[in-house]
PDB file of C-alpha atoms and ligand atoms in Angstrom:
ATOM      1  CA  MET A   1     -55.842 -47.790-100.999  1.00 81.00           C
ATOM      2  CA  ALA A   2     -55.687 -51.559-100.503  1.00 95.00           C
ATOM      3  CA  HIS A   3     -52.119 -52.765-100.296  1.00 98.00           C
ATOM      4  CA  LEU A   4     -50.332 -54.367-103.243  1.00 98.00           C
ATOM      5  CA  VAL A   5     -48.344 -57.598-103.417  1.00 99.00           C
ATOM      6  CA  ALA A   6     -45.212 -57.960-105.551  1.00 99.00           C
ATOM      7  CA  PRO A   7     -43.720 -61.467-105.735  1.00 99.00           C
ATOM      8  CA  SER A   8     -39.938 -61.366-106.176  1.00 98.00           C
ATOM      9  CA  LEU A   9     -38.822 -63.491-109.121  1.00 98.00           C
ATOM     10  CA  LEU A  10     -35.406 -63.928-107.518  1.00 98.00           C
ATOM     11  CA  ALA A  11     -36.912 -66.930-105.737  1.00 98.00           C
ATOM     12  CA  ALA A  12     -38.654 -68.324-108.837  1.00 98.00           C
ATOM     13  CA  ASN A  13     -37.538 -71.481-110.637  1.00 97.00           C
ATOM     14  CA  PHE A  14     -35.253 -70.297-113.448  1.00 97.00           C
ATOM     15  CA  LEU A  15     -35.439 -73.684-115.119  1.00 98.00           C
ATOM     16  CA  ASN A  16     -39.118 -73.048-115.626  1.00 96.00           C
ATOM     17  CA  LEU A  17     -39.498 -69.317-115.304  1.00 98.00           C
ATOM     18  CA  GLU A  18     -42.400 -69.177-117.735  1.00 98.00           C
ATOM     19  CA  LYS A  19     -44.532 -71.327-115.434  1.00 98.00           C
ATOM     20  CA  ASP A  20     -43.883 -69.036-112.455  1.00 98.00           C
ATOM     21  CA  ILE A  21     -44.575 -65.888-114.494  1.00 98.00           C
ATOM     22  CA  ARG A  22     -47.874 -67.293-115.725  1.00 98.00           C
ATOM     23  CA  MET A  23     -48.794 -68.260-112.167  1.00 98.00           C
ATOM     24  CA  VAL A  24     -48.189 -64.640-111.071  1.00 98.00           C
ATOM     25  CA  ASN A  25     -50.188 -63.378-114.083  1.00 98.00           C
ATOM     26  CA  GLU A  26     -53.161 -65.436-112.986  1.00 98.00           C
ATOM     27  CA  SER A  27     -52.782 -64.760-109.269  1.00 98.00           C
ATOM     28  CA  GLN A  28     -53.938 -61.822-107.161  1.00 98.00           C
ATOM     29  CA  ALA A  29     -50.430 -60.297-107.318  1.00 98.00           C
ATOM     30  CA  ASP A  30     -50.158 -56.695-108.520  1.00 98.00           C
ATOM     31  CA  TRP A  31     -46.566 -56.364-109.749  1.00 99.00           C
ATOM     32  CA  PHE A  32     -43.534 -58.477-110.573  1.00 99.00           C
ATOM     33  CA  HIS A  33     -40.579 -57.536-108.375  1.00 99.00           C
ATOM     34  CA  VAL A  34     -37.349 -57.956-110.330  1.00 99.00           C
ATOM     35  CA  ASP A  35     -34.023 -57.849-108.430  1.00 98.00           C
ATOM     36  CA  VAL A  36     -30.899 -56.821-110.322  1.00 98.00           C
ATOM     37  CA  MET A  37     -27.605 -57.439-108.465  1.00 98.00           C
ATOM     38  CA  ASP A  38     -24.123 -56.685-109.744  1.00 98.00           C
ATOM     39  CA  GLY A  39     -21.701 -58.398-107.348  1.00 98.00           C
ATOM     40  CA  HIS A  40     -20.308 -54.964-106.495  1.00 98.00           C
ATOM     41  CA  PHE A  41     -22.902 -52.944-104.595  1.00 98.00           C
ATOM     42  CA  VAL A  42     -24.178 -56.232-103.148  1.00 98.00           C
ATOM     43  CA  PRO A  43     -22.248 -59.503-102.750  1.00 98.00           C
ATOM     44  CA  ASN A  44     -24.388 -61.442-105.223  1.00 98.00           C
ATOM     45  CA  ILE A  45     -25.090 -61.419-108.972  1.00 98.00           C
ATOM     46  CA  SER A  46     -28.581 -62.070-110.318  1.00 98.00           C
ATOM     47  CA  PHE A  47     -29.547 -61.302-113.925  1.00 98.00           C
ATOM     48  CA  GLY A  48     -29.653 -58.488-116.438  1.00 97.00           C
ATOM     49  CA  PHE A  49     -31.285 -57.030-119.522  1.00 98.00           C
ATOM     50  CA  SER A  50     -31.896 -60.102-121.667  1.00 98.00           C
ATOM     51  CA  ILE A  51     -33.702 -61.994-118.900  1.00 98.00           C
ATOM     52  CA  ILE A  52     -35.785 -58.903-118.064  1.00 98.00           C
ATOM     53  CA  SER A  53     -36.821 -58.546-121.738  1.00 98.00           C
ATOM     54  CA  GLN A  54     -37.888 -62.175-121.787  1.00 98.00           C
ATOM     55  CA  ILE A  55     -39.856 -61.753-118.555  1.00 98.00           C
ATOM     56  CA  LYS A  56     -41.513 -58.664-120.031  1.00 98.00           C
ATOM     57  CA  SER A  57     -42.606 -60.540-123.152  1.00 98.00           C
ATOM     58  CA  ILE A  58     -45.078 -62.654-121.142  1.00 98.00           C
ATOM     59  CA  ALA A  59     -45.634 -60.628-117.951  1.00 98.00           C
ATOM     60  CA  GLY A  60     -49.176 -59.323-117.659  1.00 98.00           C
ATOM     61  CA  LYS A  61     -48.389 -56.966-114.773  1.00 98.00           C
ATOM     62  CA  PRO A  62     -45.910 -54.116-114.252  1.00 99.00           C
ATOM     63  CA  LEU A  63     -42.215 -54.905-113.768  1.00 99.00           C
ATOM     64  CA  ASP A  64     -40.974 -53.292-110.575  1.00 99.00           C
ATOM     65  CA  VAL A  65     -37.216 -53.340-111.092  1.00 99.00           C
ATOM     66  CA  HIS A  66     -35.078 -53.009-107.959  1.00 99.00           C
ATOM     67  CA  LEU A  67     -31.513 -52.071-108.878  1.00 99.00           C
ATOM     68  CA  MET A  68     -28.834 -53.242-106.464  1.00 99.00           C
ATOM     69  CA  ILE A  69     -26.022 -52.034-108.677  1.00 98.00           C
ATOM     70  CA  SER A  70     -23.305 -49.405-108.517  1.00 98.00           C
ATOM     71  CA  ASP A  71     -23.681 -46.443-110.852  1.00 98.00           C
ATOM     72  CA  PRO A  72     -27.274 -47.129-111.942  1.00 98.00           C
ATOM     73  CA  ASP A  73     -27.388 -43.847-113.918  1.00 98.00           C
ATOM     74  CA  LYS A  74     -25.406 -45.518-116.695  1.00 98.00           C
ATOM     75  CA  TYR A  75     -28.172 -48.026-117.396  1.00 98.00           C
ATOM     76  CA  ILE A  76     -31.475 -46.148-117.018  1.00 98.00           C
ATOM     77  CA  GLU A  77     -32.323 -46.113-120.745  1.00 98.00           C
ATOM     78  CA  GLU A  78     -31.332 -49.738-121.161  1.00 98.00           C
ATOM     79  CA  PHE A  79     -33.682 -50.812-118.358  1.00 98.00           C
ATOM     80  CA  LYS A  80     -36.499 -48.894-120.004  1.00 98.00           C
ATOM     81  CA  LYS A  81     -35.775 -50.674-123.293  1.00 98.00           C
ATOM     82  CA  SER A  82     -35.787 -54.020-121.484  1.00 98.00           C
ATOM     83  CA  GLY A  83     -39.302 -53.392-120.199  1.00 98.00           C
ATOM     84  CA  ALA A  84     -38.983 -51.913-116.703  1.00 99.00           C
ATOM     85  CA  ASP A  85     -42.118 -50.030-115.626  1.00 99.00           C
ATOM     86  CA  HIS A  86     -40.731 -48.897-112.282  1.00 99.00           C
ATOM     87  CA  LEU A  87     -37.043 -48.326-111.604  1.00 99.00           C
ATOM     88  CA  THR A  88     -35.885 -48.153-108.018  1.00 98.00           C
ATOM     89  CA  VAL A  89     -32.346 -47.057-107.153  1.00 99.00           C
ATOM     90  CA  HIS A  90     -30.508 -47.241-103.848  1.00 98.00           C
ATOM     91  CA  TYR A  91     -29.834 -43.991-102.024  1.00 98.00           C
ATOM     92  CA  GLU A  92     -26.391 -45.442-101.316  1.00 98.00           C
ATOM     93  CA  THR A  93     -25.534 -45.699-105.041  1.00 98.00           C
ATOM     94  CA  CYS A  94     -26.603 -42.252-106.264  1.00 98.00           C
ATOM     95  CA  PRO A  95     -24.438 -39.243-105.403  1.00 98.00           C
ATOM     96  CA  HIS A  96     -26.755 -37.107-107.539  1.00 98.00           C
ATOM     97  CA  LEU A  97     -30.020 -38.722-106.520  1.00 98.00           C
ATOM     98  CA  HIS A  98     -32.261 -35.856-107.616  1.00 98.00           C
ATOM     99  CA  ARG A  99     -30.829 -36.078-111.120  1.00 98.00           C
ATOM    100  CA  SER A 100     -31.165 -39.879-111.181  1.00 98.00           C
ATOM    101  CA  ILE A 101     -34.821 -39.740-110.131  1.00 98.00           C
ATOM    102  CA  HIS A 102     -35.670 -37.176-112.781  1.00 98.00           C
ATOM    103  CA  SER A 103     -33.799 -39.096-115.423  1.00 98.00           C
ATOM    104  CA  ILE A 104     -35.906 -42.207-114.602  1.00 99.00           C
ATOM    105  CA  LYS A 105     -39.072 -40.112-114.949  1.00 98.00           C
ATOM    106  CA  GLU A 106     -37.890 -38.594-118.234  1.00 98.00           C
ATOM    107  CA  ASN A 107     -37.537 -42.160-119.463  1.00 98.00           C
ATOM    108  CA  GLU A 108     -41.222 -42.690-118.655  1.00 98.00           C
ATOM    109  CA  MET A 109     -40.862 -45.032-115.718  1.00 99.00           C
ATOM    110  CA  LYS A 110     -42.104 -44.650-112.155  1.00 99.00           C
ATOM    111  CA  ALA A 111     -39.127 -43.637-110.031  1.00 99.00           C
ATOM    112  CA  GLY A 112     -38.273 -45.145-106.676  1.00 98.00           C
ATOM    113  CA  VAL A 113     -35.587 -44.754-104.052  1.00 98.00           C
ATOM    114  CA  VAL A 114     -34.459 -47.518-101.655  1.00 98.00           C
ATOM    115  CA  ILE A 115     -32.692 -47.280 -98.329  1.00 98.00           C
ATOM    116  CA  ASN A 116     -30.727 -49.931 -96.509  1.00 98.00           C
ATOM    117  CA  PRO A 117     -31.621 -50.907 -92.931  1.00 98.00           C
ATOM    118  CA  HIS A 118     -28.830 -48.798 -91.375  1.00 98.00           C
ATOM    119  CA  ASN A 119     -29.827 -45.544 -93.021  1.00 98.00           C
ATOM    120  CA  PRO A 120     -32.336 -43.246 -91.281  1.00 98.00           C
ATOM    121  CA  VAL A 121     -35.445 -42.404 -93.296  1.00 98.00           C
ATOM    122  CA  SER A 122     -34.779 -38.718 -92.589  1.00 98.00           C
ATOM    123  CA  LEU A 123     -32.062 -38.906 -95.261  1.00 98.00           C
ATOM    124  CA  LEU A 124     -34.883 -38.883 -97.791  1.00 98.00           C
ATOM    125  CA  SER A 125     -36.618 -35.763 -96.541  1.00 98.00           C
ATOM    126  CA  ASP A 126     -35.640 -33.621 -99.538  1.00 98.00           C
ATOM    127  CA  ILE A 127     -36.357 -36.236-102.193  1.00 98.00           C
ATOM    128  CA  VAL A 128     -39.683 -37.796-101.129  1.00 98.00           C
ATOM    129  CA  ALA A 129     -41.704 -35.156-102.952  1.00 98.00           C
ATOM    130  CA  ASP A 130     -40.034 -36.183-106.231  1.00 98.00           C
ATOM    131  CA  VAL A 131     -40.414 -39.960-106.076  1.00 98.00           C
ATOM    132  CA  ASP A 132     -43.276 -42.342-106.828  1.00 99.00           C
ATOM    133  CA  ILE A 133     -42.044 -45.127-104.534  1.00 99.00           C
ATOM    134  CA  VAL A 134     -39.889 -45.380-101.415  1.00 99.00           C
ATOM    135  CA  LEU A 135     -38.619 -48.892-100.764  1.00 99.00           C
ATOM    136  CA  ILE A 136     -37.570 -49.726 -97.219  1.00 98.00           C
ATOM    137  CA  MET A 137     -35.206 -52.687 -97.063  1.00 98.00           C
ATOM    138  CA  SER A 138     -36.197 -55.007 -94.238  1.00 98.00           C
ATOM    139  CA  VAL A 139     -33.057 -57.130 -94.756  1.00 98.00           C
ATOM    140  CA  ASN A 140     -29.603 -56.220 -96.001  1.00 98.00           C
ATOM    141  CA  PRO A 141     -29.889 -56.431 -99.788  1.00 98.00           C
ATOM    142  CA  GLY A 142     -28.236 -59.164-101.783  1.00 98.00           C
ATOM    143  CA  PHE A 143     -29.997 -62.415-100.975  1.00 98.00           C
ATOM    144  CA  GLY A 144     -33.452 -63.884-100.699  1.00 97.00           C
ATOM    145  CA  GLY A 145     -34.529 -65.893 -97.698  1.00 98.00           C
ATOM    146  CA  GLN A 146     -33.036 -63.671 -94.976  1.00 98.00           C
ATOM    147  CA  ARG A 147     -34.577 -62.860 -91.637  1.00 98.00           C
ATOM    148  CA  PHE A 148     -36.833 -59.817 -91.351  1.00 98.00           C
ATOM    149  CA  ILE A 149     -35.359 -56.925 -89.296  1.00 98.00           C
ATOM    150  CA  SER A 150     -37.964 -55.783 -86.774  1.00 98.00           C
ATOM    151  CA  SER A 151     -36.988 -52.094 -86.668  1.00 98.00           C
ATOM    152  CA  THR A 152     -38.709 -51.940 -90.074  1.00 98.00           C
ATOM    153  CA  TYR A 153     -42.109 -51.272 -88.465  1.00 98.00           C
ATOM    154  CA  ARG A 154     -40.837 -48.092 -86.806  1.00 98.00           C
ATOM    155  CA  ARG A 155     -39.011 -47.059 -89.969  1.00 98.00           C
ATOM    156  CA  ILE A 156     -42.197 -47.390 -92.028  1.00 98.00           C
ATOM    157  CA  SER A 157     -44.149 -45.293 -89.507  1.00 98.00           C
ATOM    158  CA  GLU A 158     -41.437 -42.628 -89.588  1.00 98.00           C
ATOM    159  CA  LEU A 159     -41.484 -42.625 -93.370  1.00 98.00           C
ATOM    160  CA  LYS A 160     -45.262 -42.324 -93.421  1.00 98.00           C
ATOM    161  CA  GLU A 161     -45.037 -39.223 -91.212  1.00 98.00           C
ATOM    162  CA  LEU A 162     -42.330 -37.779 -93.423  1.00 98.00           C
ATOM    163  CA  LEU A 163     -44.438 -38.306 -96.560  1.00 98.00           C
ATOM    164  CA  ILE A 164     -47.400 -36.537 -94.974  1.00 98.00           C
ATOM    165  CA  ARG A 165     -45.216 -33.666 -93.764  1.00 98.00           C
ATOM    166  CA  LYS A 166     -43.647 -33.236 -97.214  1.00 98.00           C
ATOM    167  CA  ASN A 167     -46.924 -33.622 -99.109  1.00 98.00           C
ATOM    168  CA  SER A 168     -45.590 -36.629-100.969  1.00 98.00           C
ATOM    169  CA  ASN A 169     -47.846 -39.191-102.658  1.00 98.00           C
ATOM    170  CA  ALA A 170     -45.066 -41.782-102.790  1.00 98.00           C
ATOM    171  CA  LEU A 171     -46.024 -45.376-102.085  1.00 98.00           C
ATOM    172  CA  ILE A 172     -44.172 -47.252 -99.343  1.00 99.00           C
ATOM    173  CA  GLU A 173     -42.742 -50.615-100.393  1.00 99.00           C
ATOM    174  CA  VAL A 174     -41.118 -53.131 -98.062  1.00 99.00           C
ATOM    175  CA  ASP A 175     -38.715 -55.837 -99.195  1.00 98.00           C
ATOM    176  CA  GLY A 176     -37.052 -58.731 -97.385  1.00 98.00           C
ATOM    177  CA  GLY A 177     -38.309 -61.482 -95.109  1.00 98.00           C
ATOM    178  CA  VAL A 178     -41.966 -60.606 -95.668  1.00 98.00           C
ATOM    179  CA  ASP A 179     -44.430 -63.370 -94.779  1.00 98.00           C
ATOM    180  CA  THR A 180     -47.915 -63.776 -93.324  1.00 98.00           C
ATOM    181  CA  ALA A 181     -46.515 -63.385 -89.798  1.00 98.00           C
ATOM    182  CA  ASN A 182     -45.479 -59.753 -90.415  1.00 98.00           C
ATOM    183  CA  ALA A 183     -47.588 -58.657 -93.422  1.00 98.00           C
ATOM    184  CA  GLN A 184     -50.540 -57.226 -91.538  1.00 98.00           C
ATOM    185  CA  LYS A 185     -48.381 -55.338 -89.054  1.00 98.00           C
ATOM    186  CA  LEU A 186     -46.387 -53.867 -91.959  1.00 98.00           C
ATOM    187  CA  VAL A 187     -49.543 -52.640 -93.668  1.00 98.00           C
ATOM    188  CA  GLU A 188     -50.812 -51.225 -90.366  1.00 98.00           C
ATOM    189  CA  ALA A 189     -47.507 -49.348 -89.994  1.00 98.00           C
ATOM    190  CA  GLY A 190     -48.068 -47.777 -93.426  1.00 98.00           C
ATOM    191  CA  ALA A 191     -46.699 -50.146 -96.084  1.00 98.00           C
ATOM    192  CA  ASP A 192     -48.495 -49.983 -99.461  1.00 98.00           C
ATOM    193  CA  ILE A 193     -46.571 -52.722-101.256  1.00 99.00           C
ATOM    194  CA  LEU A 194     -45.353 -56.038 -99.856  1.00 99.00           C
ATOM    195  CA  VAL A 195     -42.521 -57.754-101.749  1.00 99.00           C
ATOM    196  CA  ALA A 196     -42.137 -61.458-101.024  1.00 98.00           C
ATOM    197  CA  GLY A 197     -39.774 -63.945-102.634  1.00 98.00           C
ATOM    198  CA  SER A 198     -38.999 -67.156-100.817  1.00 98.00           C
ATOM    199  CA  PHE A 199     -42.240 -67.092 -98.832  1.00 98.00           C
ATOM    200  CA  VAL A 200     -44.210 -67.197-102.095  1.00 98.00           C
ATOM    201  CA  PHE A 201     -42.093 -69.414-104.337  1.00 98.00           C
ATOM    202  CA  GLY A 202     -40.956 -71.700-101.535  1.00 98.00           C
ATOM    203  CA  SER A 203     -44.533 -72.499-100.579  1.00 98.00           C
ATOM    204  CA  GLU A 204     -46.541 -75.465-101.780  1.00 98.00           C
ATOM    205  CA  ASP A 205     -49.184 -73.348-103.472  1.00 98.00           C
ATOM    206  CA  PRO A 206     -47.653 -69.970-104.465  1.00 98.00           C
ATOM    207  CA  ALA A 207     -50.909 -68.548-105.876  1.00 98.00           C
ATOM    208  CA  ARG A 208     -52.654 -69.328-102.603  1.00 98.00           C
ATOM    209  CA  THR A 209     -49.764 -67.756-100.637  1.00 98.00           C
ATOM    210  CA  ILE A 210     -50.105 -64.577-102.724  1.00 98.00           C
ATOM    211  CA  GLU A 211     -53.812 -64.597-101.907  1.00 98.00           C
ATOM    212  CA  GLN A 212     -52.986 -64.838 -98.189  1.00 98.00           C
ATOM    213  CA  LEU A 213     -50.589 -61.890 -98.439  1.00 98.00           C
ATOM    214  CA  LYS A 214     -53.244 -59.912-100.266  1.00 98.00           C
ATOM    215  CA  ASN A 215     -56.294 -60.572 -98.102  1.00 97.00           C
ATOM    216  CA  PHE A 216     -56.318 -60.038 -94.364  1.00 93.00           C
TER     217      PHE A 216
HETATM  218  C1  LIG B   1     -33.103 -58.911-101.459  1.00 55.18           C
HETATM  219  C2  LIG B   1     -34.067 -58.609-102.568  1.00 55.18           C
HETATM  220  C3  LIG B   1     -35.432 -59.094-102.318  1.00 55.18           C
HETATM  221  C4  LIG B   1     -35.543 -60.587-102.195  1.00 55.18           C
HETATM  222  C5  LIG B   1     -36.597 -60.831-101.161  1.00 55.18           C
HETATM  223  O1  LIG B   1     -31.937 -58.228-101.646  1.00 55.18           O
HETATM  224  O2  LIG B   1     -34.159 -57.217-102.770  1.00 55.18           O
HETATM  225  O3  LIG B   1     -36.368 -58.610-103.264  1.00 55.18           O
HETATM  226  O4  LIG B   1     -35.891 -61.250-103.388  1.00 55.18           O
HETATM  227  O5  LIG B   1     -36.583 -62.158-100.856  1.00 55.18           O
HETATM  228  P1  LIG B   1     -37.277 -62.733 -99.557  1.00 55.18           P
HETATM  229  O6  LIG B   1     -38.724 -62.389 -99.632  1.00 55.18           O
HETATM  230  O7  LIG B   1     -36.999 -64.199 -99.682  1.00 55.18           O
HETATM  231  O8  LIG B   1     -36.591 -62.102 -98.378  1.00 55.18           O
HETATM  232 ZN1  LIG B   2     -35.851 -56.469-104.053  1.00 55.18          ZN
END
């Protein structure tokens, strides 16, 4: 499968969000990546349900919602109602991860699990067969514009091996500091989805930047 590109709206212009959403709609991007932060699990607060519903009303591509919040189980139904197509929860926030993943699926969303850079991918060995997406953080979550952590390449390769060993069809997503300098190497290591925020929206021609992340 050709890799997918998911621009992160965290880096979009919130004074003119509609313009950026329409740009993504018309671009070669595959998904919208939507970062929800609560100021508790991560040291930053982003946005919640009402903004996501408004994004959904004009988005022409799936909403890939990345929850960086404590106790995500409480809000699964509400995210579905707001328009999430994929819901990705952090391993670090779910003491009953198997239940959380199945609850996301029962709510008719694709279910994903995320791990922080310090956590070994082997932690996921008994859940990868149940998930649709595994997201590898390539920065510490909480902020856009951070520097890519280079151990990510090895972590993606390890995850790829784990997925094969466990007969999992999960897609591998990578998030944080992605740009054209690392994109190809990430895909070669096994990444299926590249998330990029500041590299896309901070560029002069975001649609062209998406095209560059998509075609190499
Ligand atoms: C970071 C978020 C990312 C962020 C990526 O915690 O999960 O999705 O928007 O931003 P860049 O691409 O600027 O690192
Ligand atoms: Zn994210």
